[in-house]
Amino acid sequence: MSPSIISFPTILLISSIILLSYPKHIAATPPLIQRACSNSSINIDTKLCLRILPFIPRISSAKDLLNLSIAIMESGVSYSTNTLAHVEHVLKRTRAKTGARADAFGQCKVAYGQVVERFTSALEEVRRREYVAPTYELLTASTDCIKNCGSALALAKVEDKIIWRSGKIMPIFGLSAFSVIDELDRSAATPPTSHLH
């Protein structure tokens, strides 16, 4: 799977549309996406989720939960890989290789490296129809890793619009995929009903 399923210019365009516009026709959202965005057991921003997922054709065209989870995670891998590339680019451009700014971006490099790794691992496991471990991978990637980067930048008083957007969007990919995989796991654990003849 190529990490460039979503190109970087497309990511910037989607980010701008998502964070600056409010589609009026949320009722037209595919039912599978509505399910992915409305898990009450996790802290997902349902409104933002419904503004992100329908904009990505591979996600909006998924016909079942398995393919929906895969499409969401592939998008998450693409998005986090591009964010990581941005962080690495900023680090290369940074004149001072030490100090608060460099340290903050160094922590973001580690954090987004972990996000990419955990999304990729979860994707591979779901493709093998394993549903327990991926939920943990996605949850930690979407919460702890993203927060570590955001906290490091805040502490260093550094503002970066691309990382800020990623900090809003990556949890949507992770938590919506978590929601779908959790449902897949519960469906797989439910024994088929038997009919007595």
mmCIF file with all atom_site columns, C-alpha atoms in Angstrom:
data_model
loop_
_atom_site.group_PDB
_atom_site.id
_atom_site.type_symbol
_atom_site.label_atom_id
_atom_site.label_alt_id
_atom_site.label_comp_id
_atom_site.label_asym_id
_atom_site.label_entity_id
_atom_site.label_seq_id
_atom_site.pdbx_PDB_ins_code
_atom_site.Cartn_x
_atom_site.Cartn_y
_atom_site.Cartn_z
_atom_site.occupancy
_atom_site.B_iso_or_equiv
_atom_site.pdbx_formal_charge
_atom_site.auth_seq_id
_atom_site.auth_comp_id
_atom_site.auth_asym_id
_atom_site.auth_atom_id
_atom_site.pdbx_PDB_model_num
ATOM 1   C CA . MET A 1 1   ? 0.000   0.000   0.000  1.00 0.00 ? 1   MET A CA 1
ATOM 2   C CA . SER A 1 2   ? 1.466   3.311   -1.121 1.00 0.00 ? 2   SER A CA 1
ATOM 3   C CA . PRO A 1 3   ? 1.515   6.084   1.479  1.00 0.00 ? 3   PRO A CA 1
ATOM 4   C CA . SER A 1 4   ? 0.472   8.544   -1.230 1.00 0.00 ? 4   SER A CA 1
ATOM 5   C CA . ILE A 1 5   ? -3.147  7.427   -1.593 1.00 0.00 ? 5   ILE A CA 1
ATOM 6   C CA . ILE A 1 6   ? -4.000  11.014  -0.704 1.00 0.00 ? 6   ILE A CA 1
ATOM 7   C CA . SER A 1 7   ? -1.541  13.542  -2.161 1.00 0.00 ? 7   SER A CA 1
ATOM 8   C CA . PHE A 1 8   ? -0.252  16.358  0.017  1.00 0.00 ? 8   PHE A CA 1
ATOM 9   C CA . PRO A 1 9   ? -1.991  19.132  -2.009 1.00 0.00 ? 9   PRO A CA 1
ATOM 10  C CA . THR A 1 10  ? -5.226  17.163  -1.734 1.00 0.00 ? 10  THR A CA 1
ATOM 11  C CA . ILE A 1 11  ? -4.723  16.896  2.021  1.00 0.00 ? 11  ILE A CA 1
ATOM 12  C CA . LEU A 1 12  ? -4.300  20.664  2.294  1.00 0.00 ? 12  LEU A CA 1
ATOM 13  C CA . LEU A 1 13  ? -7.408  21.233  0.186  1.00 0.00 ? 13  LEU A CA 1
ATOM 14  C CA . ILE A 1 14  ? -9.462  18.735  2.200  1.00 0.00 ? 14  ILE A CA 1
ATOM 15  C CA . SER A 1 15  ? -8.155  20.228  5.439  1.00 0.00 ? 15  SER A CA 1
ATOM 16  C CA . SER A 1 16  ? -9.249  23.707  4.397  1.00 0.00 ? 16  SER A CA 1
ATOM 17  C CA . ILE A 1 17  ? -12.674 22.549  3.251  1.00 0.00 ? 17  ILE A CA 1
ATOM 18  C CA . ILE A 1 18  ? -13.196 20.442  6.347  1.00 0.00 ? 18  ILE A CA 1
ATOM 19  C CA . LEU A 1 19  ? -12.150 22.996  8.907  1.00 0.00 ? 19  LEU A CA 1
ATOM 20  C CA . LEU A 1 20  ? -13.673 26.044  7.237  1.00 0.00 ? 20  LEU A CA 1
ATOM 21  C CA . SER A 1 21  ? -16.948 24.753  5.842  1.00 0.00 ? 21  SER A CA 1
ATOM 22  C CA . TYR A 1 22  ? -20.045 23.207  7.310  1.00 0.00 ? 22  TYR A CA 1
ATOM 23  C CA . PRO A 1 23  ? -21.910 20.999  4.815  1.00 0.00 ? 23  PRO A CA 1
ATOM 24  C CA . LYS A 1 24  ? -25.649 21.399  5.260  1.00 0.00 ? 24  LYS A CA 1
ATOM 25  C CA . HIS A 1 25  ? -26.600 17.947  4.006  1.00 0.00 ? 25  HIS A CA 1
ATOM 26  C CA . ILE A 1 26  ? -25.257 15.670  6.722  1.00 0.00 ? 26  ILE A CA 1
ATOM 27  C CA . ALA A 1 27  ? -28.395 13.549  6.302  1.00 0.00 ? 27  ALA A CA 1
ATOM 28  C CA . ALA A 1 28  ? -26.994 12.501  2.891  1.00 0.00 ? 28  ALA A CA 1
ATOM 29  C CA . THR A 1 29  ? -23.959 10.918  4.564  1.00 0.00 ? 29  THR A CA 1
ATOM 30  C CA . PRO A 1 30  ? -23.705 7.178   3.854  1.00 0.00 ? 30  PRO A CA 1
ATOM 31  C CA . PRO A 1 31  ? -25.122 5.135   6.780  1.00 0.00 ? 31  PRO A CA 1
ATOM 32  C CA . LEU A 1 32  ? -21.825 3.289   7.326  1.00 0.00 ? 32  LEU A CA 1
ATOM 33  C CA . ILE A 1 33  ? -20.021 6.588   7.835  1.00 0.00 ? 33  ILE A CA 1
ATOM 34  C CA . GLN A 1 34  ? -22.728 7.757   10.217 1.00 0.00 ? 34  GLN A CA 1
ATOM 35  C CA . ARG A 1 35  ? -22.103 4.593   12.264 1.00 0.00 ? 35  ARG A CA 1
ATOM 36  C CA . ALA A 1 36  ? -18.339 5.166   12.215 1.00 0.00 ? 36  ALA A CA 1
ATOM 37  C CA . CYS A 1 37  ? -18.794 8.720   13.477 1.00 0.00 ? 37  CYS A CA 1
ATOM 38  C CA . SER A 1 38  ? -21.325 8.065   16.236 1.00 0.00 ? 38  SER A CA 1
ATOM 39  C CA . ASN A 1 39  ? -19.779 5.677   18.743 1.00 0.00 ? 39  ASN A CA 1
ATOM 40  C CA . SER A 1 40  ? -20.828 7.017   22.155 1.00 0.00 ? 40  SER A CA 1
ATOM 41  C CA . SER A 1 41  ? -18.226 4.903   23.996 1.00 0.00 ? 41  SER A CA 1
ATOM 42  C CA . ILE A 1 42  ? -15.309 6.957   22.629 1.00 0.00 ? 42  ILE A CA 1
ATOM 43  C CA . ASN A 1 43  ? -14.696 10.681  22.613 1.00 0.00 ? 43  ASN A CA 1
ATOM 44  C CA . ILE A 1 44  ? -15.090 11.310  18.869 1.00 0.00 ? 44  ILE A CA 1
ATOM 45  C CA . ASP A 1 45  ? -16.088 14.703  17.497 1.00 0.00 ? 45  ASP A CA 1
ATOM 46  C CA . THR A 1 46  ? -19.132 13.502  15.542 1.00 0.00 ? 46  THR A CA 1
ATOM 47  C CA . LYS A 1 47  ? -19.715 16.758  13.680 1.00 0.00 ? 47  LYS A CA 1
ATOM 48  C CA . LEU A 1 48  ? -16.107 17.005  12.530 1.00 0.00 ? 48  LEU A CA 1
ATOM 49  C CA . CYS A 1 49  ? -16.083 13.311  11.624 1.00 0.00 ? 49  CYS A CA 1
ATOM 50  C CA . LEU A 1 50  ? -19.141 13.840  9.411  1.00 0.00 ? 50  LEU A CA 1
ATOM 51  C CA . ARG A 1 51  ? -17.338 16.750  7.758  1.00 0.00 ? 51  ARG A CA 1
ATOM 52  C CA . ILE A 1 52  ? -14.202 14.707  7.009  1.00 0.00 ? 52  ILE A CA 1
ATOM 53  C CA . LEU A 1 53  ? -15.020 11.142  5.995  1.00 0.00 ? 53  LEU A CA 1
ATOM 54  C CA . PRO A 1 54  ? -17.601 11.837  3.256  1.00 0.00 ? 54  PRO A CA 1
ATOM 55  C CA . PHE A 1 55  ? -15.047 14.030  1.422  1.00 0.00 ? 55  PHE A CA 1
ATOM 56  C CA . ILE A 1 56  ? -12.725 11.072  0.806  1.00 0.00 ? 56  ILE A CA 1
ATOM 57  C CA . PRO A 1 57  ? -14.079 8.983   -2.108 1.00 0.00 ? 57  PRO A CA 1
ATOM 58  C CA . ARG A 1 58  ? -12.522 5.682   -1.039 1.00 0.00 ? 58  ARG A CA 1
ATOM 59  C CA . ILE A 1 59  ? -14.165 6.019   2.378  1.00 0.00 ? 59  ILE A CA 1
ATOM 60  C CA . SER A 1 60  ? -17.540 7.246   1.162  1.00 0.00 ? 60  SER A CA 1
ATOM 61  C CA . SER A 1 61  ? -17.754 4.439   -1.425 1.00 0.00 ? 61  SER A CA 1
ATOM 62  C CA . ALA A 1 62  ? -17.033 1.585   1.034  1.00 0.00 ? 62  ALA A CA 1
ATOM 63  C CA . LYS A 1 63  ? -19.833 -1.002  0.934  1.00 0.00 ? 63  LYS A CA 1
ATOM 64  C CA . ASP A 1 64  ? -19.191 -2.851  4.198  1.00 0.00 ? 64  ASP A CA 1
ATOM 65  C CA . LEU A 1 65  ? -17.575 -2.351  7.593  1.00 0.00 ? 65  LEU A CA 1
ATOM 66  C CA . LEU A 1 66  ? -14.361 -4.207  6.754  1.00 0.00 ? 66  LEU A CA 1
ATOM 67  C CA . ASN A 1 67  ? -13.657 -2.134  3.653  1.00 0.00 ? 67  ASN A CA 1
ATOM 68  C CA . LEU A 1 68  ? -14.696 1.029   5.466  1.00 0.00 ? 68  LEU A CA 1
ATOM 69  C CA . SER A 1 69  ? -12.190 0.370   8.260  1.00 0.00 ? 69  SER A CA 1
ATOM 70  C CA . ILE A 1 70  ? -9.443  -0.353  5.715  1.00 0.00 ? 70  ILE A CA 1
ATOM 71  C CA . ALA A 1 71  ? -10.219 2.805   3.729  1.00 0.00 ? 71  ALA A CA 1
ATOM 72  C CA . ILE A 1 72  ? -10.191 4.954   6.879  1.00 0.00 ? 72  ILE A CA 1
ATOM 73  C CA . MET A 1 73  ? -6.884  3.490   8.065  1.00 0.00 ? 73  MET A CA 1
ATOM 74  C CA . GLU A 1 74  ? -5.282  3.861   4.616  1.00 0.00 ? 74  GLU A CA 1
ATOM 75  C CA . SER A 1 75  ? -6.308  7.508   4.683  1.00 0.00 ? 75  SER A CA 1
ATOM 76  C CA . GLY A 1 76  ? -4.875  7.796   8.189  1.00 0.00 ? 76  GLY A CA 1
ATOM 77  C CA . VAL A 1 77  ? -1.562  6.287   7.056  1.00 0.00 ? 77  VAL A CA 1
ATOM 78  C CA . SER A 1 78  ? -1.427  8.720   4.118  1.00 0.00 ? 78  SER A CA 1
ATOM 79  C CA . TYR A 1 79  ? -2.314  11.742  6.208  1.00 0.00 ? 79  TYR A CA 1
ATOM 80  C CA . SER A 1 80  ? 0.074   10.927  9.066  1.00 0.00 ? 80  SER A CA 1
ATOM 81  C CA . THR A 1 81  ? 2.900   10.076  6.629  1.00 0.00 ? 81  THR A CA 1
ATOM 82  C CA . ASN A 1 82  ? 2.509   13.469  4.987  1.00 0.00 ? 82  ASN A CA 1
ATOM 83  C CA . THR A 1 83  ? 2.394   15.205  8.369  1.00 0.00 ? 83  THR A CA 1
ATOM 84  C CA . LEU A 1 84  ? 5.576   13.371  9.364  1.00 0.00 ? 84  LEU A CA 1
ATOM 85  C CA . ALA A 1 85  ? 7.225   14.500  6.098  1.00 0.00 ? 85  ALA A CA 1
ATOM 86  C CA . HIS A 1 86  ? 6.242   18.085  6.932  1.00 0.00 ? 86  HIS A CA 1
ATOM 87  C CA . VAL A 1 87  ? 7.755   17.786  10.423 1.00 0.00 ? 87  VAL A CA 1
ATOM 88  C CA . GLU A 1 88  ? 10.991  16.365  8.972  1.00 0.00 ? 88  GLU A CA 1
ATOM 89  C CA . HIS A 1 89  ? 11.109  19.184  6.423  1.00 0.00 ? 89  HIS A CA 1
ATOM 90  C CA . VAL A 1 90  ? 10.712  21.805  9.178  1.00 0.00 ? 90  VAL A CA 1
ATOM 91  C CA . LEU A 1 91  ? 13.488  20.144  11.183 1.00 0.00 ? 91  LEU A CA 1
ATOM 92  C CA . LYS A 1 92  ? 15.837  20.236  8.186  1.00 0.00 ? 92  LYS A CA 1
ATOM 93  C CA . ARG A 1 93  ? 15.011  23.917  7.642  1.00 0.00 ? 93  ARG A CA 1
ATOM 94  C CA . THR A 1 94  ? 15.500  24.834  11.295 1.00 0.00 ? 94  THR A CA 1
ATOM 95  C CA . ARG A 1 95  ? 18.781  26.698  11.614 1.00 0.00 ? 95  ARG A CA 1
ATOM 96  C CA . ALA A 1 96  ? 19.234  26.058  15.316 1.00 0.00 ? 96  ALA A CA 1
ATOM 97  C CA . LYS A 1 97  ? 19.462  22.316  15.811 1.00 0.00 ? 97  LYS A CA 1
ATOM 98  C CA . THR A 1 98  ? 18.925  22.715  19.544 1.00 0.00 ? 98  THR A CA 1
ATOM 99  C CA . GLY A 1 99  ? 16.571  24.797  21.607 1.00 0.00 ? 99  GLY A CA 1
ATOM 100 C CA . ALA A 1 100 ? 12.843  24.736  22.343 1.00 0.00 ? 100 ALA A CA 1
ATOM 101 C CA . ARG A 1 101 ? 11.658  24.860  18.705 1.00 0.00 ? 101 ARG A CA 1
ATOM 102 C CA . ALA A 1 102 ? 13.958  22.075  17.525 1.00 0.00 ? 102 ALA A CA 1
ATOM 103 C CA . ASP A 1 103 ? 13.102  19.961  20.584 1.00 0.00 ? 103 ASP A CA 1
ATOM 104 C CA . ALA A 1 104 ? 9.372   20.421  19.986 1.00 0.00 ? 104 ALA A CA 1
ATOM 105 C CA . PHE A 1 105 ? 9.567   19.386  16.350 1.00 0.00 ? 105 PHE A CA 1
ATOM 106 C CA . GLY A 1 106 ? 11.846  16.509  17.362 1.00 0.00 ? 106 GLY A CA 1
ATOM 107 C CA . GLN A 1 107 ? 9.116   15.288  19.714 1.00 0.00 ? 107 GLN A CA 1
ATOM 108 C CA . CYS A 1 108 ? 6.558   15.666  16.911 1.00 0.00 ? 108 CYS A CA 1
ATOM 109 C CA . LYS A 1 109 ? 8.795   13.596  14.628 1.00 0.00 ? 109 LYS A CA 1
ATOM 110 C CA . VAL A 1 110 ? 8.796   10.804  17.213 1.00 0.00 ? 110 VAL A CA 1
ATOM 111 C CA . ALA A 1 111 ? 5.059   11.159  17.808 1.00 0.00 ? 111 ALA A CA 1
ATOM 112 C CA . TYR A 1 112 ? 4.060   11.076  14.140 1.00 0.00 ? 112 TYR A CA 1
ATOM 113 C CA . GLY A 1 113 ? 6.501   8.239   13.501 1.00 0.00 ? 113 GLY A CA 1
ATOM 114 C CA . GLN A 1 114 ? 4.542   6.295   16.122 1.00 0.00 ? 114 GLN A CA 1
ATOM 115 C CA . VAL A 1 115 ? 1.225   7.333   14.561 1.00 0.00 ? 115 VAL A CA 1
ATOM 116 C CA . VAL A 1 116 ? 2.322   6.037   11.140 1.00 0.00 ? 116 VAL A CA 1
ATOM 117 C CA . GLU A 1 117 ? 3.640   2.818   12.697 1.00 0.00 ? 117 GLU A CA 1
ATOM 118 C CA . ARG A 1 118 ? 0.488   2.153   14.729 1.00 0.00 ? 118 ARG A CA 1
ATOM 119 C CA . PHE A 1 119 ? -1.920  2.912   11.887 1.00 0.00 ? 119 PHE A CA 1
ATOM 120 C CA . THR A 1 120 ? 0.112   0.675   9.554  1.00 0.00 ? 120 THR A CA 1
ATOM 121 C CA . SER A 1 121 ? 0.177   -2.138  12.108 1.00 0.00 ? 121 SER A CA 1
ATOM 122 C CA . ALA A 1 122 ? -3.572  -1.842  12.730 1.00 0.00 ? 122 ALA A CA 1
ATOM 123 C CA . LEU A 1 123 ? -4.238  -1.887  8.984  1.00 0.00 ? 123 LEU A CA 1
ATOM 124 C CA . GLU A 1 124 ? -2.197  -5.060  8.491  1.00 0.00 ? 124 GLU A CA 1
ATOM 125 C CA . GLU A 1 125 ? -3.945  -6.781  11.397 1.00 0.00 ? 125 GLU A CA 1
ATOM 126 C CA . VAL A 1 126 ? -7.433  -5.900  10.159 1.00 0.00 ? 126 VAL A CA 1
ATOM 127 C CA . ARG A 1 127 ? -6.537  -7.186  6.700  1.00 0.00 ? 127 ARG A CA 1
ATOM 128 C CA . ARG A 1 128 ? -5.798  -10.510 8.464  1.00 0.00 ? 128 ARG A CA 1
ATOM 129 C CA . ARG A 1 129 ? -9.225  -10.244 10.175 1.00 0.00 ? 129 ARG A CA 1
ATOM 130 C CA . GLU A 1 130 ? -7.688  -9.598  13.587 1.00 0.00 ? 130 GLU A CA 1
ATOM 131 C CA . TYR A 1 131 ? -9.753  -7.031  15.462 1.00 0.00 ? 131 TYR A CA 1
ATOM 132 C CA . VAL A 1 132 ? -8.578  -6.804  19.080 1.00 0.00 ? 132 VAL A CA 1
ATOM 133 C CA . ALA A 1 133 ? -5.036  -5.362  18.905 1.00 0.00 ? 133 ALA A CA 1
ATOM 134 C CA . PRO A 1 134 ? -5.831  -2.756  16.199 1.00 0.00 ? 134 PRO A CA 1
ATOM 135 C CA . THR A 1 135 ? -8.280  -0.907  18.431 1.00 0.00 ? 135 THR A CA 1
ATOM 136 C CA . TYR A 1 136 ? -5.539  -0.334  21.022 1.00 0.00 ? 136 TYR A CA 1
ATOM 137 C CA . GLU A 1 137 ? -3.059  0.778   18.330 1.00 0.00 ? 137 GLU A CA 1
ATOM 138 C CA . LEU A 1 138 ? -5.547  3.263   16.882 1.00 0.00 ? 138 LEU A CA 1
ATOM 139 C CA . LEU A 1 139 ? -6.632  4.593   20.262 1.00 0.00 ? 139 LEU A CA 1
ATOM 140 C CA . THR A 1 140 ? -3.091  5.327   21.452 1.00 0.00 ? 140 THR A CA 1
ATOM 141 C CA . ALA A 1 141 ? -2.096  6.809   18.081 1.00 0.00 ? 141 ALA A CA 1
ATOM 142 C CA . SER A 1 142 ? -5.132  9.080   18.110 1.00 0.00 ? 142 SER A CA 1
ATOM 143 C CA . THR A 1 143 ? -4.790  10.258  21.687 1.00 0.00 ? 143 THR A CA 1
ATOM 144 C CA . ASP A 1 144 ? -1.383  9.894   23.362 1.00 0.00 ? 144 ASP A CA 1
ATOM 145 C CA . CYS A 1 145 ? 0.848   10.324  20.285 1.00 0.00 ? 145 CYS A CA 1
ATOM 146 C CA . ILE A 1 146 ? -1.060  13.290  18.858 1.00 0.00 ? 146 ILE A CA 1
ATOM 147 C CA . LYS A 1 147 ? -1.272  14.982  22.276 1.00 0.00 ? 147 LYS A CA 1
ATOM 148 C CA . ASN A 1 148 ? 2.485   14.536  22.846 1.00 0.00 ? 148 ASN A CA 1
ATOM 149 C CA . CYS A 1 149 ? 3.223   16.520  19.695 1.00 0.00 ? 149 CYS A CA 1
ATOM 150 C CA . GLY A 1 150 ? 0.636   19.213  20.469 1.00 0.00 ? 150 GLY A CA 1
ATOM 151 C CA . SER A 1 151 ? 1.886   19.606  24.043 1.00 0.00 ? 151 SER A CA 1
ATOM 152 C CA . ALA A 1 152 ? 5.500   19.914  22.900 1.00 0.00 ? 152 ALA A CA 1
ATOM 153 C CA . LEU A 1 153 ? 4.627   22.675  20.428 1.00 0.00 ? 153 LEU A CA 1
ATOM 154 C CA . ALA A 1 154 ? 2.456   24.490  22.983 1.00 0.00 ? 154 ALA A CA 1
ATOM 155 C CA . LEU A 1 155 ? 5.230   24.362  25.591 1.00 0.00 ? 155 LEU A CA 1
ATOM 156 C CA . ALA A 1 156 ? 7.706   25.797  23.083 1.00 0.00 ? 156 ALA A CA 1
ATOM 157 C CA . LYS A 1 157 ? 5.116   28.418  22.011 1.00 0.00 ? 157 LYS A CA 1
ATOM 158 C CA . VAL A 1 158 ? 5.372   27.224  18.409 1.00 0.00 ? 158 VAL A CA 1
ATOM 159 C CA . GLU A 1 159 ? 2.434   27.484  16.016 1.00 0.00 ? 159 GLU A CA 1
ATOM 160 C CA . ASP A 1 160 ? 2.232   25.313  12.929 1.00 0.00 ? 160 ASP A CA 1
ATOM 161 C CA . LYS A 1 161 ? -0.998  25.231  10.890 1.00 0.00 ? 161 LYS A CA 1
ATOM 162 C CA . ILE A 1 162 ? -0.321  21.864  9.248  1.00 0.00 ? 162 ILE A CA 1
ATOM 163 C CA . ILE A 1 163 ? 0.333   20.133  12.559 1.00 0.00 ? 163 ILE A CA 1
ATOM 164 C CA . TRP A 1 164 ? -2.625  21.927  14.137 1.00 0.00 ? 164 TRP A CA 1
ATOM 165 C CA . ARG A 1 165 ? -4.927  20.600  11.386 1.00 0.00 ? 165 ARG A CA 1
ATOM 166 C CA . SER A 1 166 ? -3.428  17.143  11.710 1.00 0.00 ? 166 SER A CA 1
ATOM 167 C CA . GLY A 1 167 ? -4.045  17.254  15.448 1.00 0.00 ? 167 GLY A CA 1
ATOM 168 C CA . LYS A 1 168 ? -7.741  17.756  14.691 1.00 0.00 ? 168 LYS A CA 1
ATOM 169 C CA . ILE A 1 169 ? -8.059  15.345  11.753 1.00 0.00 ? 169 ILE A CA 1
ATOM 170 C CA . MET A 1 170 ? -5.897  12.350  12.767 1.00 0.00 ? 170 MET A CA 1
ATOM 171 C CA . PRO A 1 171 ? -8.051  11.514  15.822 1.00 0.00 ? 171 PRO A CA 1
ATOM 172 C CA . ILE A 1 172 ? -11.059 11.390  13.492 1.00 0.00 ? 172 ILE A CA 1
ATOM 173 C CA . PHE A 1 173 ? -9.357  8.759   11.321 1.00 0.00 ? 173 PHE A CA 1
ATOM 174 C CA . GLY A 1 174 ? -8.197  6.779   14.344 1.00 0.00 ? 174 GLY A CA 1
ATOM 175 C CA . LEU A 1 175 ? -11.374 6.922   16.403 1.00 0.00 ? 175 LEU A CA 1
ATOM 176 C CA . SER A 1 176 ? -13.756 6.285   13.506 1.00 0.00 ? 176 SER A CA 1
ATOM 177 C CA . ALA A 1 177 ? -11.654 3.279   12.440 1.00 0.00 ? 177 ALA A CA 1
ATOM 178 C CA . PHE A 1 178 ? -11.646 2.159   16.093 1.00 0.00 ? 178 PHE A CA 1
ATOM 179 C CA . SER A 1 179 ? -15.444 2.392   16.112 1.00 0.00 ? 179 SER A CA 1
ATOM 180 C CA . VAL A 1 180 ? -15.821 0.317   12.936 1.00 0.00 ? 180 VAL A CA 1
ATOM 181 C CA . ILE A 1 181 ? -13.301 -2.341  14.020 1.00 0.00 ? 181 ILE A CA 1
ATOM 182 C CA . ASP A 1 182 ? -14.973 -2.590  17.423 1.00 0.00 ? 182 ASP A CA 1
ATOM 183 C CA . GLU A 1 183 ? -18.255 -3.302  15.638 1.00 0.00 ? 183 GLU A CA 1
ATOM 184 C CA . LEU A 1 184 ? -16.534 -5.875  13.403 1.00 0.00 ? 184 LEU A CA 1
ATOM 185 C CA . ASP A 1 185 ? -15.090 -7.554  16.504 1.00 0.00 ? 185 ASP A CA 1
ATOM 186 C CA . ARG A 1 186 ? -18.482 -7.705  18.217 1.00 0.00 ? 186 ARG A CA 1
ATOM 187 C CA . SER A 1 187 ? -20.075 -9.139  15.057 1.00 0.00 ? 187 SER A CA 1
ATOM 188 C CA . ALA A 1 188 ? -17.354 -11.781 14.769 1.00 0.00 ? 188 ALA A CA 1
ATOM 189 C CA . ALA A 1 189 ? -17.805 -12.736 18.441 1.00 0.00 ? 189 ALA A CA 1
ATOM 190 C CA . THR A 1 190 ? -21.561 -13.162 18.121 1.00 0.00 ? 190 THR A CA 1
ATOM 191 C CA . PRO A 1 191 ? -22.364 -16.815 17.496 1.00 0.00 ? 191 PRO A CA 1
ATOM 192 C CA . PRO A 1 192 ? -24.678 -17.453 14.535 1.00 0.00 ? 192 PRO A CA 1
ATOM 193 C CA . THR A 1 193 ? -28.258 -18.161 15.504 1.00 0.00 ? 193 THR A CA 1
ATOM 194 C CA . SER A 1 194 ? -29.156 -21.805 15.115 1.00 0.00 ? 194 SER A CA 1
ATOM 195 C CA . HIS A 1 195 ? -32.521 -22.986 13.980 1.00 0.00 ? 195 HIS A CA 1
ATOM 196 C CA . LEU A 1 196 ? -33.995 -26.110 15.501 1.00 0.00 ? 196 LEU A CA 1
ATOM 197 C CA . HIS A 1 197 ? -35.749 -28.346 13.028 1.00 0.00 ? 197 HIS A CA 1
#
